[in-house]
């Protein structure tokens, strides 16, 4: 098992962790989830049929692990507080506990703004934005990870960018209106 | 704080420049944690176990309860024996220790049969399925509610003409049915009547489409009986010779269908038999049946035309969910569409809905998703026998798209034995757009 782990770690760990982080937006949670991904992968490694590439298979496992986690959190939260939709709930975690990754680049104001507004996009749109732009996966790889057709990836990507643009502009207008009223 | 105008290329570039985020755990530390987690007993097998087939879980408790009920029944038989024609227990729900089998000699109408909602034009517009008429025929021919002392629910036909005009058999609720219902919600819920229709494609192949009506029955068996009669593809309406349908109390995936001795299924043409097999498989699969035992007047086996004596029919499990057949412009099940989930294992509702949303259109076969491209399922929240489907639509759904989408969700809900299904447009309202309680359809404007 260790041999396989070493190899997978060497080849994919950085990408997997980053993907999980941008999905859940919380470092400690991403650390826990990446363990779970390895456990699942190592347990089923022998049965991996090679229908997809090893890389997209790992991403796909990570996606399921992250979505499961988000859903669990969502249910807990909904029970406690009433109606809130799962993907937007991460905002609470982020604002309360872990604002932004502390890597230096995020200090850039515009980037922080995009990062924050991404959350307002739908779950599928966020998936595509993360996989296509942040993780630099190809359309075919993204389709494989998400179990979609390539045309759905393209359509969702197109809509995601448009949606993100709208959110950014809307937020900027609101911000400026607030500033003006002061 | 932020500029007012963004162009798309700029956004794309910014996303590409997002920082690499590194795991602070060392490789060794991570491996240690994985090893520790691996040593925890059956962590994942427990999760898997929890997710298995909730719809087939009357289980031992229900079986035991049914046995207890059977022990209790005799003490009531002197006053209300269904065999001898009991008192007028009417439509009152069962009380403790008094099974609804007491109703069986009462000449009454099933209120739910009248409860058809005119707003659901999808099923009603189907020329192949004249639901009210066929249903009336069924009810008129199923009359002698001779009770079953078996554990499962049953629907019985009459052998005596005098009862035919008066009796409606579909309120034959058994104690085991009540046990199942009380296990899930503590309340009885109704079962929608489905309708299947066999079509021949341009290439001469048979295919079957399915819809759900707003007709309801008070037990799963009654709903299956009504669905089979409504969908009967035989020229002589041979399914009217069904005398009893009984679901196994311990395994809801097993069903027995008994035919009258004088049935004429032996003379089915091969074309009719194929259509009948399609119909039976489709209807039973939609109600979650996995295997059906056929009998004739209690004796195992039924002569089905060219197929000869058939004792058992196993319903192939391949995939859940419903799609749209473009040729028929109606819904088609995933199994008919040739989809497969690749494993012989129950799939959670969330995954089924995801598969329905992301199905790759098969233009050659004319199969497309029942969920339009611009509709995105944001979440499927399942709590017990209730589910809420949150969706967002980038464009306004046409009436036809909406009907396909909602019907596909509702049909899926039947398979998962849901008592309540809410479809909620995230962008439009906090209240459900449509809420199916399976005893009425509420439209929230």
PDB file of N, CA and C in Angstrom, chain A residues 115-164:
ATOM      1  N   UNK A 115     -12.377  35.515  -6.079  1.00  0.00           N
ATOM      2  CA  UNK A 115     -12.470  34.330  -5.210  1.00  0.00           C
ATOM      3  C   UNK A 115     -13.791  34.340  -4.424  1.00  0.00           C
ATOM      4  N   UNK A 116     -14.109  35.505  -3.909  1.00  0.00           N
ATOM      5  CA  UNK A 116     -15.324  35.618  -3.096  1.00  0.00           C
ATOM      6  C   UNK A 116     -16.580  35.480  -3.958  1.00  0.00           C
ATOM      7  N   UNK A 117     -16.575  36.099  -5.104  1.00  0.00           N
ATOM      8  CA  UNK A 117     -17.761  36.063  -5.965  1.00  0.00           C
ATOM      9  C   UNK A 117     -17.991  34.693  -6.616  1.00  0.00           C
ATOM     10  N   UNK A 118     -16.926  33.918  -6.723  1.00  0.00           N
ATOM     11  CA  UNK A 118     -17.073  32.556  -7.265  1.00  0.00           C
ATOM     12  C   UNK A 118     -18.090  31.749  -6.463  1.00  0.00           C
ATOM     13  N   UNK A 119     -18.148  32.058  -5.212  1.00  0.00           N
ATOM     14  CA  UNK A 119     -19.064  31.323  -4.330  1.00  0.00           C
ATOM     15  C   UNK A 119     -20.511  31.524  -4.688  1.00  0.00           C
ATOM     16  N   UNK A 120     -20.773  32.636  -5.350  1.00  0.00           N
ATOM     17  CA  UNK A 120     -22.158  32.911  -5.711  1.00  0.00           C
ATOM     18  C   UNK A 120     -22.581  32.135  -6.962  1.00  0.00           C
ATOM     19  N   UNK A 121     -21.616  31.570  -7.624  1.00  0.00           N
ATOM     20  CA  UNK A 121     -21.949  30.737  -8.791  1.00  0.00           C
ATOM     21  C   UNK A 121     -22.535  29.408  -8.308  1.00  0.00           C
ATOM     22  N   UNK A 122     -23.230  28.714  -9.215  1.00  0.00           N
ATOM     23  CA  UNK A 122     -23.813  27.421  -8.829  1.00  0.00           C
ATOM     24  C   UNK A 122     -22.702  26.396  -8.598  1.00  0.00           C
ATOM     25  N   UNK A 123     -23.079  25.297  -7.985  1.00  0.00           N
ATOM     26  CA  UNK A 123     -22.108  24.245  -7.674  1.00  0.00           C
ATOM     27  C   UNK A 123     -21.401  23.753  -8.941  1.00  0.00           C
ATOM     28  N   UNK A 124     -22.184  23.494  -9.967  1.00  0.00           N
ATOM     29  CA  UNK A 124     -21.585  22.994 -11.205  1.00  0.00           C
ATOM     30  C   UNK A 124     -20.666  24.032 -11.846  1.00  0.00           C
ATOM     31  N   UNK A 125     -21.107  25.265 -11.794  1.00  0.00           N
ATOM     32  CA  UNK A 125     -20.275  26.329 -12.377  1.00  0.00           C
ATOM     33  C   UNK A 125     -18.946  26.434 -11.621  1.00  0.00           C
ATOM     34  N   UNK A 126     -19.025  26.335 -10.295  1.00  0.00           N
ATOM     35  CA  UNK A 126     -17.785  26.401  -9.508  1.00  0.00           C
ATOM     36  C   UNK A 126     -16.856  25.239  -9.840  1.00  0.00           C
ATOM     37  N   UNK A 127     -17.464  24.068  -9.983  1.00  0.00           N
ATOM     38  CA  UNK A 127     -16.653  22.896 -10.326  1.00  0.00           C
ATOM     39  C   UNK A 127     -15.862  23.156 -11.620  1.00  0.00           C
ATOM     40  N   UNK A 128     -16.576  23.658 -12.593  1.00  0.00           N
ATOM     41  CA  UNK A 128     -15.938  23.881 -13.895  1.00  0.00           C
ATOM     42  C   UNK A 128     -14.874  24.976 -13.796  1.00  0.00           C
ATOM     43  N   UNK A 129     -15.179  26.037 -13.069  1.00  0.00           N
ATOM     44  CA  UNK A 129     -14.190  27.112 -12.927  1.00  0.00           C
ATOM     45  C   UNK A 129     -12.921  26.594 -12.258  1.00  0.00           C
ATOM     46  N   UNK A 130     -13.105  25.781 -11.230  1.00  0.00           N
ATOM     47  CA  UNK A 130     -11.937  25.259 -10.511  1.00  0.00           C
ATOM     48  C   UNK A 130     -11.138  24.303 -11.398  1.00  0.00           C
ATOM     49  N   UNK A 131     -11.844  23.378 -12.012  1.00  0.00           N
ATOM     50  CA  UNK A 131     -11.138  22.369 -12.804  1.00  0.00           C
ATOM     51  C   UNK A 131     -10.490  22.961 -14.056  1.00  0.00           C
ATOM     52  N   UNK A 132     -11.216  23.822 -14.717  1.00  0.00           N
ATOM     53  CA  UNK A 132     -10.704  24.332 -15.993  1.00  0.00           C
ATOM     54  C   UNK A 132      -9.628  25.410 -15.814  1.00  0.00           C
ATOM     55  N   UNK A 133      -9.866  26.332 -14.882  1.00  0.00           N
ATOM     56  CA  UNK A 133      -8.933  27.460 -14.780  1.00  0.00           C
ATOM     57  C   UNK A 133      -7.889  27.271 -13.683  1.00  0.00           C
ATOM     58  N   UNK A 134      -8.340  26.939 -12.495  1.00  0.00           N
ATOM     59  CA  UNK A 134      -7.369  26.852 -11.394  1.00  0.00           C
ATOM     60  C   UNK A 134      -6.527  25.579 -11.516  1.00  0.00           C
ATOM     61  N   UNK A 135      -7.189  24.481 -11.885  1.00  0.00           N
ATOM     62  CA  UNK A 135      -6.475  23.209 -11.998  1.00  0.00           C
ATOM     63  C   UNK A 135      -5.946  22.954 -13.416  1.00  0.00           C
ATOM     64  N   UNK A 136      -6.377  23.768 -14.327  1.00  0.00           N
ATOM     65  CA  UNK A 136      -5.914  23.680 -15.721  1.00  0.00           C
ATOM     66  C   UNK A 136      -6.171  22.318 -16.369  1.00  0.00           C
ATOM     67  N   UNK A 137      -7.278  21.724 -16.054  1.00  0.00           N
ATOM     68  CA  UNK A 137      -7.641  20.465 -16.720  1.00  0.00           C
ATOM     69  C   UNK A 137      -8.214  20.771 -18.111  1.00  0.00           C
ATOM     70  N   UNK A 138      -8.046  19.848 -19.012  1.00  0.00           N
ATOM     71  CA  UNK A 138      -8.610  20.038 -20.351  1.00  0.00           C
ATOM     72  C   UNK A 138     -10.126  19.826 -20.298  1.00  0.00           C
ATOM     73  N   UNK A 139     -10.797  20.174 -21.370  1.00  0.00           N
ATOM     74  CA  UNK A 139     -12.253  19.967 -21.417  1.00  0.00           C
ATOM     75  C   UNK A 139     -12.559  18.475 -21.295  1.00  0.00           C
ATOM     76  N   UNK A 140     -11.779  17.669 -21.978  1.00  0.00           N
ATOM     77  CA  UNK A 140     -12.023  16.215 -21.921  1.00  0.00           C
ATOM     78  C   UNK A 140     -11.813  15.682 -20.511  1.00  0.00           C
ATOM     79  N   UNK A 141     -10.757  16.146 -19.857  1.00  0.00           N
ATOM     80  CA  UNK A 141     -10.486  15.693 -18.484  1.00  0.00           C
ATOM     81  C   UNK A 141     -11.594  16.152 -17.537  1.00  0.00           C
ATOM     82  N   UNK A 142     -12.011  17.396 -17.696  1.00  0.00           N
ATOM     83  CA  UNK A 142     -13.075  17.932 -16.843  1.00  0.00           C
ATOM     84  C   UNK A 142     -14.366  17.124 -17.037  1.00  0.00           C
ATOM     85  N   UNK A 143     -14.663  16.830 -18.291  1.00  0.00           N
ATOM     86  CA  UNK A 143     -15.861  16.036 -18.587  1.00  0.00           C
ATOM     87  C   UNK A 143     -15.769  14.667 -17.916  1.00  0.00           C
ATOM     88  N   UNK A 144     -14.607  14.099 -17.951  1.00  0.00           N
ATOM     89  CA  UNK A 144     -14.380  12.784 -17.360  1.00  0.00           C
ATOM     90  C   UNK A 144     -14.568  12.828 -15.838  1.00  0.00           C
ATOM     91  N   UNK A 145     -13.987  13.837 -15.216  1.00  0.00           N
ATOM     92  CA  UNK A 145     -14.099  13.967 -13.752  1.00  0.00           C
ATOM     93  C   UNK A 145     -15.555  14.157 -13.349  1.00  0.00           C
ATOM     94  N   UNK A 146     -16.254  15.019 -14.076  1.00  0.00           N
ATOM     95  CA  UNK A 146     -17.625  15.351 -13.677  1.00  0.00           C
ATOM     96  C   UNK A 146     -18.655  14.376 -14.234  1.00  0.00           C
ATOM     97  N   UNK A 147     -18.215  13.497 -15.119  1.00  0.00           N
ATOM     98  CA  UNK A 147     -19.162  12.550 -15.720  1.00  0.00           C
ATOM     99  C   UNK A 147     -20.122  13.234 -16.677  1.00  0.00           C
ATOM    100  N   UNK A 148     -19.663  14.292 -17.295  1.00  0.00           N
ATOM    101  CA  UNK A 148     -20.500  15.039 -18.236  1.00  0.00           C
ATOM    102  C   UNK A 148     -20.010  14.815 -19.661  1.00  0.00           C
ATOM    103  N   UNK A 149     -20.796  15.372 -20.590  1.00  0.00           N
ATOM    104  CA  UNK A 149     -20.302  15.414 -21.967  1.00  0.00           C
ATOM    105  C   UNK A 149     -19.391  16.643 -22.089  1.00  0.00           C
ATOM    106  N   UNK A 150     -18.560  16.617 -23.107  1.00  0.00           N
ATOM    107  CA  UNK A 150     -17.685  17.777 -23.306  1.00  0.00           C
ATOM    108  C   UNK A 150     -18.504  19.022 -23.624  1.00  0.00           C
ATOM    109  N   UNK A 151     -19.611  18.815 -24.318  1.00  0.00           N
ATOM    110  CA  UNK A 151     -20.414  20.001 -24.659  1.00  0.00           C
ATOM    111  C   UNK A 151     -21.048  20.603 -23.405  1.00  0.00           C
ATOM    112  N   UNK A 152     -21.381  19.765 -22.441  1.00  0.00           N
ATOM    113  CA  UNK A 152     -21.934  20.326 -21.199  1.00  0.00           C
ATOM    114  C   UNK A 152     -20.854  21.112 -20.450  1.00  0.00           C
ATOM    115  N   UNK A 153     -19.638  20.607 -20.489  1.00  0.00           N
ATOM    116  CA  UNK A 153     -18.545  21.342 -19.831  1.00  0.00           C
ATOM    117  C   UNK A 153     -18.403  22.723 -20.486  1.00  0.00           C
ATOM    118  N   UNK A 154     -18.408  22.739 -21.814  1.00  0.00           N
ATOM    119  CA  UNK A 154     -18.229  24.014 -22.530  1.00  0.00           C
ATOM    120  C   UNK A 154     -19.355  24.984 -22.190  1.00  0.00           C
ATOM    121  N   UNK A 155     -20.580  24.469 -22.230  1.00  0.00           N
ATOM    122  CA  UNK A 155     -21.732  25.334 -21.941  1.00  0.00           C
ATOM    123  C   UNK A 155     -21.660  25.864 -20.508  1.00  0.00           C
ATOM    124  N   UNK A 156     -21.361  24.974 -19.588  1.00  0.00           N
ATOM    125  CA  UNK A 156     -21.325  25.396 -18.188  1.00  0.00           C
ATOM    126  C   UNK A 156     -20.195  26.396 -17.956  1.00  0.00           C
ATOM    127  N   UNK A 157     -19.070  26.149 -18.614  1.00  0.00           N
ATOM    128  CA  UNK A 157     -17.938  27.070 -18.482  1.00  0.00           C
ATOM    129  C   UNK A 157     -18.328  28.471 -18.984  1.00  0.00           C
ATOM    130  N   UNK A 158     -18.967  28.489 -20.123  1.00  0.00           N
ATOM    131  CA  UNK A 158     -19.395  29.760 -20.712  1.00  0.00           C
ATOM    132  C   UNK A 158     -20.359  30.495 -19.761  1.00  0.00           C
ATOM    133  N   UNK A 159     -21.302  29.739 -19.237  1.00  0.00           N
ATOM    134  CA  UNK A 159     -22.278  30.360 -18.325  1.00  0.00           C
ATOM    135  C   UNK A 159     -21.624  30.785 -17.013  1.00  0.00           C
ATOM    136  N   UNK A 160     -20.656  30.002 -16.580  1.00  0.00           N
ATOM    137  CA  UNK A 160     -19.992  30.298 -15.303  1.00  0.00           C
ATOM    138  C   UNK A 160     -19.249  31.627 -15.380  1.00  0.00           C
ATOM    139  N   UNK A 161     -18.555  31.835 -16.478  1.00  0.00           N
ATOM    140  CA  UNK A 161     -17.808  33.093 -16.621  1.00  0.00           C
ATOM    141  C   UNK A 161     -18.777  34.277 -16.674  1.00  0.00           C
ATOM    142  N   UNK A 162     -19.849  34.082 -17.400  1.00  0.00           N
ATOM    143  CA  UNK A 162     -20.865  35.149 -17.483  1.00  0.00           C
ATOM    144  C   UNK A 162     -21.459  35.431 -16.103  1.00  0.00           C
ATOM    145  N   UNK A 163     -21.772  34.364 -15.401  1.00  0.00           N
ATOM    146  CA  UNK A 163     -22.367  34.525 -14.072  1.00  0.00           C
ATOM    147  C   UNK A 163     -21.389  35.216 -13.132  1.00  0.00           C
ATOM    148  N   UNK A 164     -20.137  34.814 -13.211  1.00  0.00           N
ATOM    149  CA  UNK A 164     -19.123  35.420 -12.343  1.00  0.00           C
ATOM    150  C   UNK A 164     -18.973  36.906 -12.657  1.00  0.00           C
TER     151      UNK A 164
END
